[in-house]
XYZ file of C-alpha atoms in Angstrom:
768
model
C 0.102 0.050 0.164
C 2.699 2.416 0.938
C 4.647 1.591 -2.632
C 1.624 2.528 -4.265
C 0.634 5.672 -2.291
C 4.490 7.502 -2.961
C 4.215 7.599 -6.700
C 0.726 8.884 -6.375
C 1.930 11.555 -4.619
C 5.116 12.521 -6.752
C 2.503 12.629 -9.851
C 0.443 14.955 -7.595
C 3.143 16.640 -7.061
C 4.598 17.219 -9.998
C 1.352 18.122 -11.650
C 0.752 20.904 -8.942
C 4.536 22.205 -10.225
C 3.429 22.236 -13.690
C -0.007 24.102 -13.658
C 1.605 27.355 -12.235
C 5.002 27.051 -14.809
C 2.429 26.910 -17.624
C 0.313 30.058 -16.439
C 3.847 31.572 -16.067
C 4.336 30.975 -19.601
C 0.993 32.304 -20.943
C 1.485 35.362 -18.848
C 5.014 35.779 -20.440
C 3.652 35.568 -23.834
C 0.911 38.037 -22.893
C 3.255 40.599 -21.973
C 5.401 39.777 -25.102
C 2.276 40.544 -26.797
C 2.038 43.852 -25.423
C 5.109 44.925 -26.238
C 4.659 43.803 -30.063
C 1.398 45.735 -30.216
C 2.948 48.792 -28.660
C 5.377 48.824 -31.521
C 2.827 48.253 -34.318
C 4.015 44.889 -35.011
C 0.367 43.522 -34.969
C 1.432 40.125 -36.730
C 3.637 39.005 -33.728
C 1.251 40.594 -31.366
C -1.346 38.235 -32.636
C 0.584 35.191 -32.576
C 1.852 35.801 -29.112
C -1.668 36.617 -28.101
C -2.953 33.162 -29.353
C -0.234 31.397 -27.787
C -1.063 32.701 -24.987
C -4.606 31.927 -25.097
C -3.955 28.476 -26.319
C -2.101 27.708 -23.307
C -4.774 29.152 -20.813
C -8.244 29.190 -22.812
C -9.842 29.902 -19.699
C -8.417 33.474 -19.353
C -10.614 35.764 -21.330
C -8.071 38.760 -21.216
C -6.093 36.116 -23.617
C -9.007 35.617 -26.001
C -10.236 39.219 -25.983
C -6.569 40.328 -26.545
C -6.010 38.104 -29.731
C -9.816 38.938 -31.229
C -8.773 42.332 -31.146
C -5.834 41.747 -32.849
C -7.392 39.626 -35.621
C -8.487 42.737 -37.934
C -5.046 44.439 -37.817
C -3.196 41.176 -38.023
C -5.254 40.375 -41.611
C -4.910 43.576 -42.649
C -0.804 43.742 -42.250
C -0.758 40.487 -44.245
C -2.931 41.851 -46.850
C -0.637 45.087 -46.931
C 2.466 42.821 -47.656
C 1.155 40.796 -50.283
C 0.058 44.189 -52.093
C 3.649 44.898 -52.087
C 4.730 41.273 -53.357
C 2.472 41.472 -56.178
C 3.396 45.373 -57.606
C 6.861 43.537 -57.399
C 5.610 40.874 -59.461
C 5.921 37.855 -56.929
C 2.751 36.461 -57.415
C 2.857 32.879 -55.534
C 4.401 35.024 -52.471
C 1.604 37.777 -52.548
C -1.216 34.939 -52.903
C 0.602 33.241 -49.820
C 0.270 36.383 -47.840
C -3.028 37.180 -48.727
C -4.553 33.756 -47.835
C -2.548 34.006 -44.416
C -4.555 37.142 -44.055
C -7.799 35.287 -44.797
C -7.000 32.526 -42.614
C -6.571 34.683 -39.694
C -9.571 37.020 -40.564
C -11.975 35.198 -42.161
C -14.172 37.896 -42.274
C -11.760 40.374 -44.511
C -13.353 41.104 -47.690
C -10.213 42.525 -49.036
C -8.206 39.813 -48.956
C -10.881 37.320 -50.666
C -10.789 39.970 -53.345
C -6.893 40.097 -53.512
C -6.455 36.314 -53.797
C -9.456 36.047 -56.661
C -7.407 38.930 -58.481
C -4.185 37.401 -57.921
C -5.394 34.051 -59.167
C -6.396 35.486 -62.240
C -3.206 36.779 -62.813
C -1.356 33.807 -62.140
C -4.022 32.004 -64.525
C -3.614 34.234 -67.397
C 0.453 34.215 -66.810
C -0.151 30.396 -67.086
C -2.717 30.036 -69.503
C -4.293 26.778 -68.408
C -6.428 24.868 -70.576
C -10.077 24.206 -69.368
C -10.633 20.751 -68.444
C -13.298 18.776 -70.040
C -16.226 17.346 -67.902
C -16.129 13.599 -68.052
C -19.761 13.406 -66.663
C -22.266 12.085 -69.021
C -25.320 14.472 -69.429
C -28.994 13.631 -69.054
C -31.264 14.156 -72.145
C -32.693 17.582 -70.818
C -29.027 18.796 -69.830
C -27.826 17.638 -73.055
C -30.570 19.499 -74.768
C -29.881 22.378 -73.170
C -26.157 22.324 -73.476
C -26.681 21.955 -77.266
C -28.959 25.011 -77.355
C -27.422 28.014 -78.990
C -27.303 31.534 -77.786
C -28.682 34.664 -79.252
C -27.835 34.400 -82.944
C -24.787 36.753 -83.784
C -24.169 38.040 -87.186
C -21.041 37.119 -88.475
C -18.329 39.917 -88.177
C -18.541 41.522 -91.525
C -15.368 42.842 -93.743
C -14.397 46.146 -92.309
C -13.927 47.537 -95.560
C -14.875 51.160 -96.136
C -17.206 51.692 -98.930
C -19.261 54.856 -100.220
C -22.642 54.627 -101.836
C -24.867 57.394 -103.840
C -28.109 55.815 -104.855
C -31.881 56.571 -105.310
C -33.389 53.389 -105.508
C -35.844 50.881 -103.841
C -34.592 49.861 -100.688
C -35.021 46.339 -101.140
C -32.465 46.664 -103.847
C -30.010 48.754 -101.640
C -30.223 46.061 -98.841
C -29.457 43.113 -101.450
C -26.460 45.379 -103.038
C -25.068 45.828 -99.545
C -25.379 42.524 -98.490
C -23.608 41.364 -101.814
C -20.766 43.097 -100.916
C -20.557 42.232 -97.130
C -21.206 38.207 -98.103
C -24.741 37.990 -96.293
C -28.177 36.487 -97.532
C -31.185 39.211 -97.535
C -34.492 37.779 -96.789
C -37.549 40.228 -96.555
C -40.694 39.764 -94.751
C -43.772 38.823 -97.019
C -45.663 42.122 -95.870
C -42.839 44.342 -96.528
C -43.462 47.041 -98.490
C -40.601 48.853 -99.733
C -40.220 52.554 -101.245
C -37.674 54.273 -102.966
C -34.836 56.126 -100.642
C -32.435 58.159 -101.362
C -28.940 56.992 -99.822
C -25.569 58.981 -99.964
C -22.857 57.151 -98.042
C -18.993 58.032 -97.977
C -16.088 55.952 -96.195
C -18.657 54.074 -94.070
C -18.546 50.111 -92.968
C -20.554 47.433 -94.303
C -22.430 47.107 -90.705
C -22.863 50.894 -90.650
C -24.423 51.023 -94.024
C -27.184 48.466 -92.922
C -27.966 50.382 -89.985
C -28.233 53.568 -91.847
C -30.710 51.798 -94.716
C -32.509 50.711 -91.864
C -33.075 54.143 -90.419
C -33.590 55.933 -93.580
C -36.302 53.314 -94.854
C -38.023 52.641 -91.471
C -36.965 48.812 -91.287
C -35.258 46.819 -88.891
C -33.207 43.449 -89.600
C -32.041 40.640 -87.433
C -29.655 38.019 -87.853
C -31.417 34.756 -88.629
C -27.961 32.891 -89.370
C -24.866 33.829 -88.769
C -24.979 34.919 -92.615
C -28.640 35.734 -93.105
C -30.635 38.401 -91.993
C -34.300 39.324 -92.341
C -35.636 42.450 -92.783
C -39.149 43.846 -91.664
C -41.251 47.195 -91.403
C -39.987 48.932 -88.124
C -43.539 48.895 -85.786
C -44.477 47.355 -82.291
C -46.339 44.325 -83.885
C -43.629 43.315 -86.212
C -40.951 43.524 -83.552
C -42.840 41.610 -81.247
C -43.379 38.598 -83.637
C -39.834 38.863 -85.039
C -37.145 39.709 -82.786
C -35.499 36.982 -80.978
C -36.341 36.326 -77.206
C -33.702 35.068 -74.654
C -33.623 34.241 -71.116
C -31.267 34.545 -68.576
C -31.032 34.739 -64.559
C -29.035 37.170 -62.721
C -27.726 36.452 -59.278
C -27.613 39.273 -56.893
C -24.240 38.549 -54.926
C -24.099 41.796 -52.446
C -27.773 42.317 -51.159
C -27.850 43.537 -47.814
C -31.972 44.300 -47.601
C -34.825 42.396 -49.227
C -36.051 45.341 -50.852
C -32.919 45.921 -52.529
C -34.174 43.144 -55.146
C -37.256 45.192 -55.998
C -34.999 48.244 -56.485
C -32.906 46.203 -59.075
C -36.281 45.297 -60.640
C -37.891 48.211 -60.721
C -34.917 49.845 -62.553
C -34.749 47.245 -65.138
C -38.504 47.712 -66.055
C -38.290 51.407 -66.023
C -35.284 52.010 -67.794
C -35.442 49.021 -70.470
C -38.958 48.363 -70.370
C -38.765 44.856 -69.749
C -42.075 43.390 -69.299
C -41.379 39.898 -68.453
C -39.211 40.084 -65.553
C -39.492 37.978 -62.362
C -37.718 38.800 -58.936
C -37.059 35.630 -56.537
C -36.080 37.510 -53.327
C -35.391 34.080 -51.552
C -32.776 33.325 -53.994
C -31.607 36.550 -54.525
C -32.020 36.461 -57.963
C -34.081 37.680 -61.188
C -35.203 36.169 -64.085
C -35.515 38.352 -67.398
C -36.783 37.498 -70.809
C -36.321 39.968 -73.620
C -34.326 40.876 -76.767
C -30.703 39.878 -76.804
C -30.244 43.751 -76.469
C -32.456 44.223 -73.537
C -31.027 41.328 -71.838
C -27.221 42.862 -72.597
C -28.663 46.180 -71.330
C -29.779 44.125 -68.521
C -26.606 42.338 -67.459
C -24.786 46.122 -67.485
C -27.403 47.228 -65.281
C -27.396 44.695 -62.717
C -23.826 44.952 -62.878
C -24.009 48.699 -62.109
C -26.025 48.143 -59.122
C -25.131 44.887 -57.656
C -22.195 46.398 -56.239
C -20.722 45.287 -52.526
C -21.314 47.999 -50.421
C -18.301 49.857 -48.993
C -17.795 49.255 -45.459
C -16.116 51.379 -42.470
C -14.761 50.425 -39.033
C -15.157 53.686 -36.826
C -12.784 53.389 -33.498
C -14.810 55.504 -30.796
C -12.523 56.611 -27.921
C -14.476 57.957 -24.867
C -12.251 59.819 -22.194
C -13.699 61.069 -18.682
C -11.545 62.762 -16.155
C -12.660 63.278 -13.114
C -10.824 65.752 -10.136
C -12.248 66.424 -6.630
C -10.344 68.104 -3.845
C -12.076 68.959 -0.422
C -10.772 70.766 2.381
C -12.538 71.406 5.497
C -10.483 73.564 8.294
C -11.377 75.077 11.830
C -13.946 74.638 14.957
C -17.262 73.895 14.844
C -18.386 75.742 18.146
C -21.351 74.931 19.921
C -24.346 76.965 18.358
C -27.134 76.007 20.814
C -27.775 75.579 24.237
C -31.121 73.877 26.100
C -32.399 74.851 29.756
C -34.545 72.239 30.662
C -36.581 72.135 34.335
C -35.664 68.617 35.971
C -38.784 66.723 37.229
C -38.429 65.106 41.011
C -35.620 66.849 42.198
C -36.803 69.632 44.454
C -37.228 68.607 48.116
C -39.895 70.217 50.680
C -39.385 69.691 54.801
C -42.906 69.410 56.210
C -42.746 69.205 60.453
C -45.624 66.644 61.841
C -46.842 66.567 65.653
C -47.738 63.331 66.749
C -48.726 64.056 70.427
C -46.159 65.706 72.031
C -43.095 64.997 69.993
C -42.805 66.480 66.768
C -41.380 64.828 63.907
C -39.855 66.312 60.815
C -40.190 64.722 57.433
C -39.167 65.443 53.593
C -41.639 65.396 50.957
C -40.767 65.517 47.177
C -43.639 67.300 45.633
C -44.650 65.129 42.379
C -44.140 66.970 38.825
C -45.469 66.323 35.427
C -43.617 66.603 32.018
C -41.282 69.059 33.854
C -43.786 71.394 35.674
C -44.310 72.101 39.409
C -47.182 73.573 41.054
C -47.184 77.072 42.439
C -46.449 76.257 46.122
C -42.986 74.752 44.855
C -41.670 78.104 43.125
C -40.321 79.609 46.257
C -38.202 76.213 47.136
C -36.671 76.225 43.154
C -32.419 76.511 43.226
C -30.093 75.576 40.608
C -30.110 71.538 41.038
C -33.843 72.000 39.686
C -32.793 72.441 35.780
C -30.705 70.872 33.523
C -28.502 72.957 31.017
C -27.561 71.234 27.514
C -25.204 72.615 25.593
C -23.850 71.388 21.824
C -20.679 70.028 21.226
C -17.607 71.603 19.818
C -15.663 69.826 17.026
C -12.510 70.353 15.485
C -12.191 69.518 11.855
C -8.830 69.688 9.596
C -9.757 67.366 6.900
C -8.381 67.390 3.332
C -8.966 64.643 0.309
C -7.829 64.815 -3.587
C -9.221 62.204 -5.823
C -8.487 61.639 -9.515
C -10.796 59.413 -11.797
C -10.244 58.293 -15.147
C -12.421 56.190 -17.501
C -11.302 55.384 -20.936
C -13.673 52.956 -23.445
C -12.378 52.449 -26.734
C -15.074 50.328 -28.767
C -15.037 49.627 -32.389
C -18.132 50.184 -34.828
C -18.024 48.368 -38.106
C -21.075 49.507 -40.522
C -22.187 49.324 -44.405
C -22.574 52.184 -46.103
C -25.847 53.924 -45.400
C -26.742 51.429 -42.460
C -27.417 52.369 -39.201
C -25.030 50.938 -36.578
C -25.512 50.913 -32.475
C -23.336 50.094 -29.812
C -24.812 50.153 -25.933
C -22.582 49.937 -23.203
C -24.016 50.083 -19.547
C -27.202 48.714 -17.707
C -31.002 49.147 -18.394
C -32.834 51.017 -15.797
C -36.807 50.519 -15.117
C -38.635 53.791 -14.910
C -42.367 53.720 -13.826
C -44.493 54.987 -16.075
C -48.863 54.830 -15.858
C -51.024 55.780 -12.961
C -50.453 54.780 -9.262
C -52.412 55.750 -6.275
C -50.999 57.171 -3.376
C -52.691 55.587 -0.280
C -55.553 54.379 1.186
C -56.750 56.062 4.395
C -53.326 56.594 5.767
C -52.907 52.676 6.528
C -49.940 52.949 4.861
C -50.987 50.605 1.945
C -49.751 51.857 -1.459
C -51.253 49.840 -4.157
C -49.809 50.387 -8.028
C -52.827 51.265 -10.084
C -51.785 49.819 -14.113
C -48.433 51.251 -13.520
C -45.859 50.020 -16.239
C -42.151 50.487 -16.464
C -40.267 51.633 -19.211
C -36.506 50.680 -19.491
C -33.739 53.118 -19.943
C -30.556 52.427 -21.478
C -27.724 54.207 -18.922
C -24.442 54.203 -19.735
C -22.412 54.733 -23.203
C -24.942 54.722 -26.494
C -23.637 55.325 -29.752
C -25.552 55.282 -33.188
C -23.534 55.963 -36.398
C -24.753 55.938 -39.996
C -21.944 56.344 -42.116
C -21.713 57.712 -45.917
C -18.570 56.429 -47.740
C -17.828 58.785 -50.449
C -15.569 57.556 -53.762
C -12.722 60.127 -52.818
C -11.866 58.256 -49.620
C -13.948 60.441 -47.323
C -16.416 59.294 -45.072
C -19.535 61.415 -43.304
C -21.038 60.454 -40.394
C -24.189 60.978 -38.994
C -23.518 60.418 -35.344
C -25.663 60.671 -31.807
C -23.562 59.947 -28.695
C -25.561 59.630 -25.449
C -22.800 59.007 -22.200
C -25.519 58.965 -19.041
C -25.581 57.765 -15.555
C -27.639 57.473 -12.785
C -26.839 60.346 -10.501
C -29.470 59.925 -7.707
C -33.296 59.109 -7.018
C -36.317 60.967 -6.227
C -39.539 60.018 -4.859
C -42.652 60.615 -6.995
C -45.784 59.336 -5.651
C -44.432 57.310 -3.144
C -41.985 55.410 -6.266
C -38.175 55.847 -6.126
C -37.524 56.828 -9.673
C -33.907 57.417 -10.899
C -32.246 60.671 -12.046
C -30.524 60.459 -15.179
C -27.549 62.577 -15.950
C -26.923 62.653 -19.531
C -24.082 64.219 -22.021
C -25.236 64.291 -25.696
C -23.749 65.039 -29.010
C -25.875 64.777 -32.276
C -24.132 66.219 -35.405
C -22.800 65.280 -38.780
C -19.129 65.482 -39.638
C -16.953 64.699 -42.980
C -13.957 62.778 -42.109
C -11.093 61.701 -44.294
C -10.111 57.781 -43.581
C -8.073 57.970 -40.572
C -8.645 61.269 -39.455
C -9.276 61.778 -35.837
C -12.253 63.963 -35.074
C -12.481 65.589 -31.698
C -16.411 65.293 -31.449
C -16.524 67.547 -28.385
C -14.704 68.467 -25.255
C -16.903 68.817 -22.058
C -15.548 70.563 -19.255
C -17.428 71.140 -15.720
C -15.671 73.174 -13.335
C -17.561 73.034 -9.935
C -16.035 75.471 -6.808
C -18.039 76.036 -3.562
C -16.944 77.629 -0.418
C -18.976 77.792 2.831
C -18.586 79.161 6.334
C -20.410 78.133 9.371
C -19.891 79.080 13.039
C -20.670 82.129 15.864
C -21.847 84.967 14.065
C -19.670 87.755 14.025
C -16.525 85.866 15.462
C -16.515 83.689 12.629
C -16.003 86.264 10.179
C -12.953 87.946 11.992
C -10.268 86.789 9.599
C -7.820 85.226 12.167
C -10.832 84.160 15.062
C -12.533 82.315 12.312
C -10.825 79.387 12.552
C -11.196 79.206 16.309
C -15.078 80.152 15.978
C -15.891 78.782 12.528
C -15.113 76.198 10.119
C -14.356 76.519 6.344
C -15.074 73.983 3.898
C -14.136 74.214 0.349
C -14.485 72.084 -2.801
C -13.109 72.439 -6.366
C -14.501 69.530 -8.865
C -13.639 69.195 -12.656
C -15.395 66.726 -14.728
C -14.094 66.970 -18.479
C -15.232 64.437 -21.433
C -13.684 64.238 -24.483
C -15.101 62.022 -27.592
C -12.475 61.207 -30.665
C -14.136 59.282 -33.589
C -11.384 57.793 -36.409
C -12.987 56.365 -39.546
C -11.000 53.497 -41.468
C -12.363 52.325 -44.657
C -12.083 48.368 -44.746
C -13.936 48.049 -48.106
C -14.141 50.287 -51.078
C -16.833 50.642 -53.899
C -14.872 49.397 -57.029
C -16.462 51.001 -60.005
C -15.175 49.545 -63.424
C -14.931 52.179 -66.744
C -18.102 50.048 -68.272
C -20.197 51.256 -64.903
C -19.327 55.060 -65.542
C -19.444 55.161 -69.578
C -22.764 56.283 -71.338
C -24.189 53.537 -73.986
C -26.174 54.023 -76.711
C -29.558 51.921 -76.407
C -31.419 53.158 -79.644
C -34.350 54.914 -79.511
C -37.670 55.627 -77.141
C -39.615 53.109 -78.990
C -36.954 50.418 -79.793
C -34.419 49.526 -77.346
C -31.265 48.214 -79.169
C -27.628 48.333 -79.135
C -25.352 49.680 -81.769
C -22.085 48.033 -82.341
C -18.944 49.858 -83.739
C -16.372 48.262 -85.229
C -12.906 47.896 -83.581
C -10.861 49.263 -86.528
C -10.832 52.731 -87.299
C -12.052 53.289 -91.120
C -9.636 54.911 -93.537
C -11.485 57.708 -95.638
C -11.857 56.637 -99.132
C -8.997 57.602 -101.883
C -11.503 57.108 -104.848
C -14.431 59.182 -105.149
C -17.529 57.858 -106.272
C -18.423 58.074 -109.919
C -21.200 60.067 -111.029
C -24.720 59.188 -110.397
C -26.970 57.313 -113.287
C -29.848 55.554 -113.053
C -29.527 53.152 -110.148
C -26.493 54.928 -108.622
C -22.935 53.933 -108.021
C -21.490 52.017 -105.040
C -17.513 52.100 -104.511
C -15.941 49.966 -102.387
C -12.099 50.596 -102.592
C -9.613 47.764 -101.236
C -7.397 49.285 -98.467
C -3.840 48.976 -98.940
C -1.650 47.714 -96.073
C -0.887 50.951 -94.960
C -4.713 51.633 -94.509
C -5.488 49.728 -91.534
C -1.806 49.857 -89.778
C -1.821 51.766 -86.358
C 0.253 54.942 -85.924
C 3.749 53.924 -84.485
C 4.345 55.789 -81.097
C 7.425 58.058 -81.199
C 9.349 56.548 -78.797
C 11.300 59.795 -76.807
C 13.452 57.976 -74.250
C 17.117 58.216 -74.417
C 19.690 55.598 -74.675
C 16.783 53.097 -75.384
C 15.170 52.716 -72.195
C 12.030 54.012 -70.632
C 11.690 57.134 -68.567
C 9.165 58.800 -65.994
C 8.299 62.302 -66.057
C 5.923 64.746 -64.499
C 3.776 67.579 -66.151
C 3.953 70.158 -65.240
C 7.649 69.431 -64.164
C 7.639 72.550 -61.899
C 4.589 74.451 -60.657
C 3.582 77.480 -58.197
C 0.163 77.111 -56.283
C -1.688 78.823 -53.265
C -1.783 77.419 -50.015
C -5.191 75.805 -49.579
C -5.718 75.079 -53.344
C -5.991 71.798 -54.858
C -3.738 70.822 -58.477
C -3.033 68.059 -60.244
C 0.472 66.533 -61.713
C 0.483 63.788 -64.486
C 3.013 61.002 -64.291
C 4.252 60.467 -67.785
C 5.912 57.600 -69.276
C 7.804 58.085 -72.117
C 9.629 55.142 -74.395
C 7.651 52.551 -73.174
C 7.712 49.236 -75.029
C 5.194 46.074 -74.265
C 4.071 47.497 -70.963
C 1.638 45.543 -68.696
C 1.922 47.058 -65.304
C 3.543 50.620 -63.829
C 4.372 50.095 -60.082
C 6.254 53.072 -58.548
C 6.801 54.796 -55.177
C 6.568 58.747 -54.917
C 7.720 60.948 -52.156
C 6.810 64.282 -51.407
C 6.895 66.487 -48.303
C 3.528 65.993 -46.409
C 3.974 69.152 -44.050
C 3.498 70.986 -47.654
C 1.275 68.519 -49.716
C -1.631 66.164 -49.097
C -2.868 63.501 -51.617
C -6.643 64.147 -52.587
C -6.614 61.464 -55.384
C -5.094 59.451 -57.793
C -6.991 58.724 -61.148
C -5.973 56.640 -63.814
C -4.316 58.359 -67.079
C -4.541 57.362 -70.543
C -1.863 55.627 -71.358
C -2.639 51.943 -70.196
C -6.256 52.138 -71.463
C -5.474 53.585 -75.022
C -7.140 50.679 -76.509
C -10.182 50.554 -74.251
C -9.381 48.170 -71.569
C -10.091 48.512 -68.276
C -7.170 49.689 -65.848
C -6.986 49.064 -62.222
C -5.175 51.622 -60.108
C -4.626 51.040 -56.691
C -2.514 53.321 -54.191
C -1.233 53.142 -50.378
C -0.143 56.182 -48.742
C 1.955 57.029 -45.542
C 1.251 60.546 -44.523
C 3.992 60.143 -41.748
C 6.727 59.292 -44.063
C 5.301 61.421 -47.184
C 5.532 58.164 -49.482
C 3.001 57.065 -51.730
C 2.989 53.673 -53.802
C 1.352 53.482 -56.744
C 0.121 50.398 -59.262
C -1.622 50.827 -62.593
C -2.496 47.404 -63.948
C -3.888 46.458 -67.387
C -6.856 43.356 -66.788
C -5.379 39.784 -67.088
C -4.649 38.619 -70.408
C -4.438 42.200 -72.126
C -1.517 42.568 -74.564
C 1.343 45.340 -73.306
C 1.149 48.732 -74.521
C 3.994 50.893 -76.218
C 4.788 54.571 -76.708
C 4.318 57.388 -74.586
C 1.378 59.135 -72.316
C 0.323 59.870 -68.682
C -0.121 56.679 -66.621
C -1.814 58.504 -63.796
C -3.032 61.675 -62.568
C -2.230 62.974 -58.998
C -4.552 65.363 -57.547
C -2.703 67.100 -54.509
C -3.662 70.036 -52.024
C -1.201 72.817 -50.934
C -1.170 72.483 -47.247
C 1.413 75.450 -46.007
C 4.000 77.825 -47.854
C 7.287 76.181 -49.111
C 8.983 74.242 -51.749
C 8.132 70.511 -52.060
C 9.722 67.744 -54.608
C 7.821 65.321 -56.005
C 10.520 62.246 -56.593
C 9.560 59.017 -57.995
C 12.441 57.161 -55.523
C 11.766 53.628 -57.136
C 9.408 52.684 -59.830
C 9.417 50.666 -63.296
C 7.416 48.382 -65.632
C 6.432 45.141 -66.332
C 5.370 43.321 -69.332
C 2.648 40.817 -69.851
C 5.057 38.365 -68.638
C 5.335 40.123 -65.317
C 9.040 40.625 -66.319
C 10.854 43.790 -65.190
C 11.453 46.729 -67.422
C 13.886 49.743 -66.584
C 12.400 53.105 -66.143
C 14.446 55.942 -65.186
C 13.365 58.010 -62.120
C 12.150 61.790 -62.418
C 11.516 64.706 -60.106
C 9.130 67.872 -59.909
C 9.224 70.665 -57.721
C 5.803 72.008 -56.168
C 6.152 76.037 -55.072
C 3.602 76.816 -52.493
C 2.910 80.660 -51.388
């Protein structure tokens, strides 16, 4: 038995010693995490906090610390991934974005960057799509074999000239023969003579012009056949193609948003057959191919992820209270009272021949005496009561600091509320004070309302495309100060500090909402009248009490944009949608039409048609002029020097000269943050000269005066050569002085993400 007990005691002793060691290790990790957080090394702080929590999961302070650092650590990985991607290291950038998403799964920007980087990697590798090996069913196979809208084969982009006054059928057939397209006519179509005078137009544009002139419309039946009919609503309804498509809205936050999109499609595109499905977040549309194509554009314009903002709220409250009481509190009252049963009266009694003397005590009631006793009163019959004197010398000094730093995350236009405190019941309604003085105080139909007492914050943000945030704020700081008896019920007295206003801030800008300072000074003197007012004797015959209290409350709001609204060029450009009675898209040829070098012959009979065959140089795009020296590209500022007034805004273009096969342009710009402030960074016209959508991202460090800008063409797009503005920078002049704009590090990359050497540039801005 003793042999079994000894090992058990040793094991228990080891466990008892091991538990404090683990706790000590967790505390050490937590302290190291606090040091790392103070140095703004959020990734290391997050790892240390998480290790501390893994060792002591029952300690809530460890969990709250690593949960709080989750957002900042994920954002740090995203920022590092963006820098790596700008440097062309896509695989490493993707790994950083993945780490940021693993740490903070709610980070939308991390997921967006993962998607963009994957697209760039796939475009570089050009993977081949894998064929599906699953055997399709009969209906699914029929659906897969179903063709989409019939599209006319691209017509030869050859400039033609035509001058005729002829029957519209003949003109249609003439253009059809030139384009190699079969032309069919509706049996009900009645042609009429029209006059056509065309010069240097494409074949497709010629068909559109003839349709407008003859009040007809045509639609493709096969890739090389068109069908012509009179342009009226009945014929369009019978002959136009009808396609169906389901749009899935992926950024819904409220059920009413589906109906908003449906109303926009009905009002703008006049689509009558449209069915919303709020439960699926989808819209089913049936219409012409042009209507459905425009519906896709509108859905893409409206179904955008709403911007989000995180607002740091700091509530600082400092209370100081000093009290001093000094002096003597002398007697202020004296009471004289008649003592009962105290006075004695001698009485002589004769009994026979021997007289006897006895003492009798007259009785008194409630301190009263009879008239016979007045002659026998002396000092022992009275009691004098004098209030005590008190010597006081007291001093107290108290400081109280209250710091609350919550974070509120909200979607653009949506109200977010934060309530920290208690819910205090307040009696409302009617109540009866009492019945017959018995002391019974029954309530009659009394209701209670609960008031939120503490820190109550309501924020409605509005995020602007310029990176600024408008905050509609209602902040209520309240506390129960005392109670008051109303109708026999104790009701709380609530002290409030309320701020309601609307302010517009830049991202990361701290706003001091309101500093409330309460300063209370009071001084009281009590003592013997006259003597207590003498400067020297007032401390002997009086008492002085002095109190000085200060309460200061400061509210600070700092917005941080965590998701912006991303708008493409297609979202913002205007599109030709036809006429008010006929919705349709007009396509434009991709190649510019050169003016005809042959003039049409004289008109005779049916007129004349000239279709010149262009030379090889007719369609060759103009070659850019390379201005870089020594065969290398270089940056330049436009203007290279400028003079601005303090408080004004101005723009500076960053030019790229002598570029060859450029796909992406990353650059780092330095400036004086004391003199200049970055307002906006927008795309130039160089990388988007062929109509491609260019993505421009930038990150600025106002403290260091550096800004990193990356302009990138879409995945799969070819490179651009030549010269032109890459980005346009908008600055605000803050104070007088002279600042240099310098491209410290910069370069260009081709579609294979290979670095291209580019020389730097410097500009000078003088502020008056």
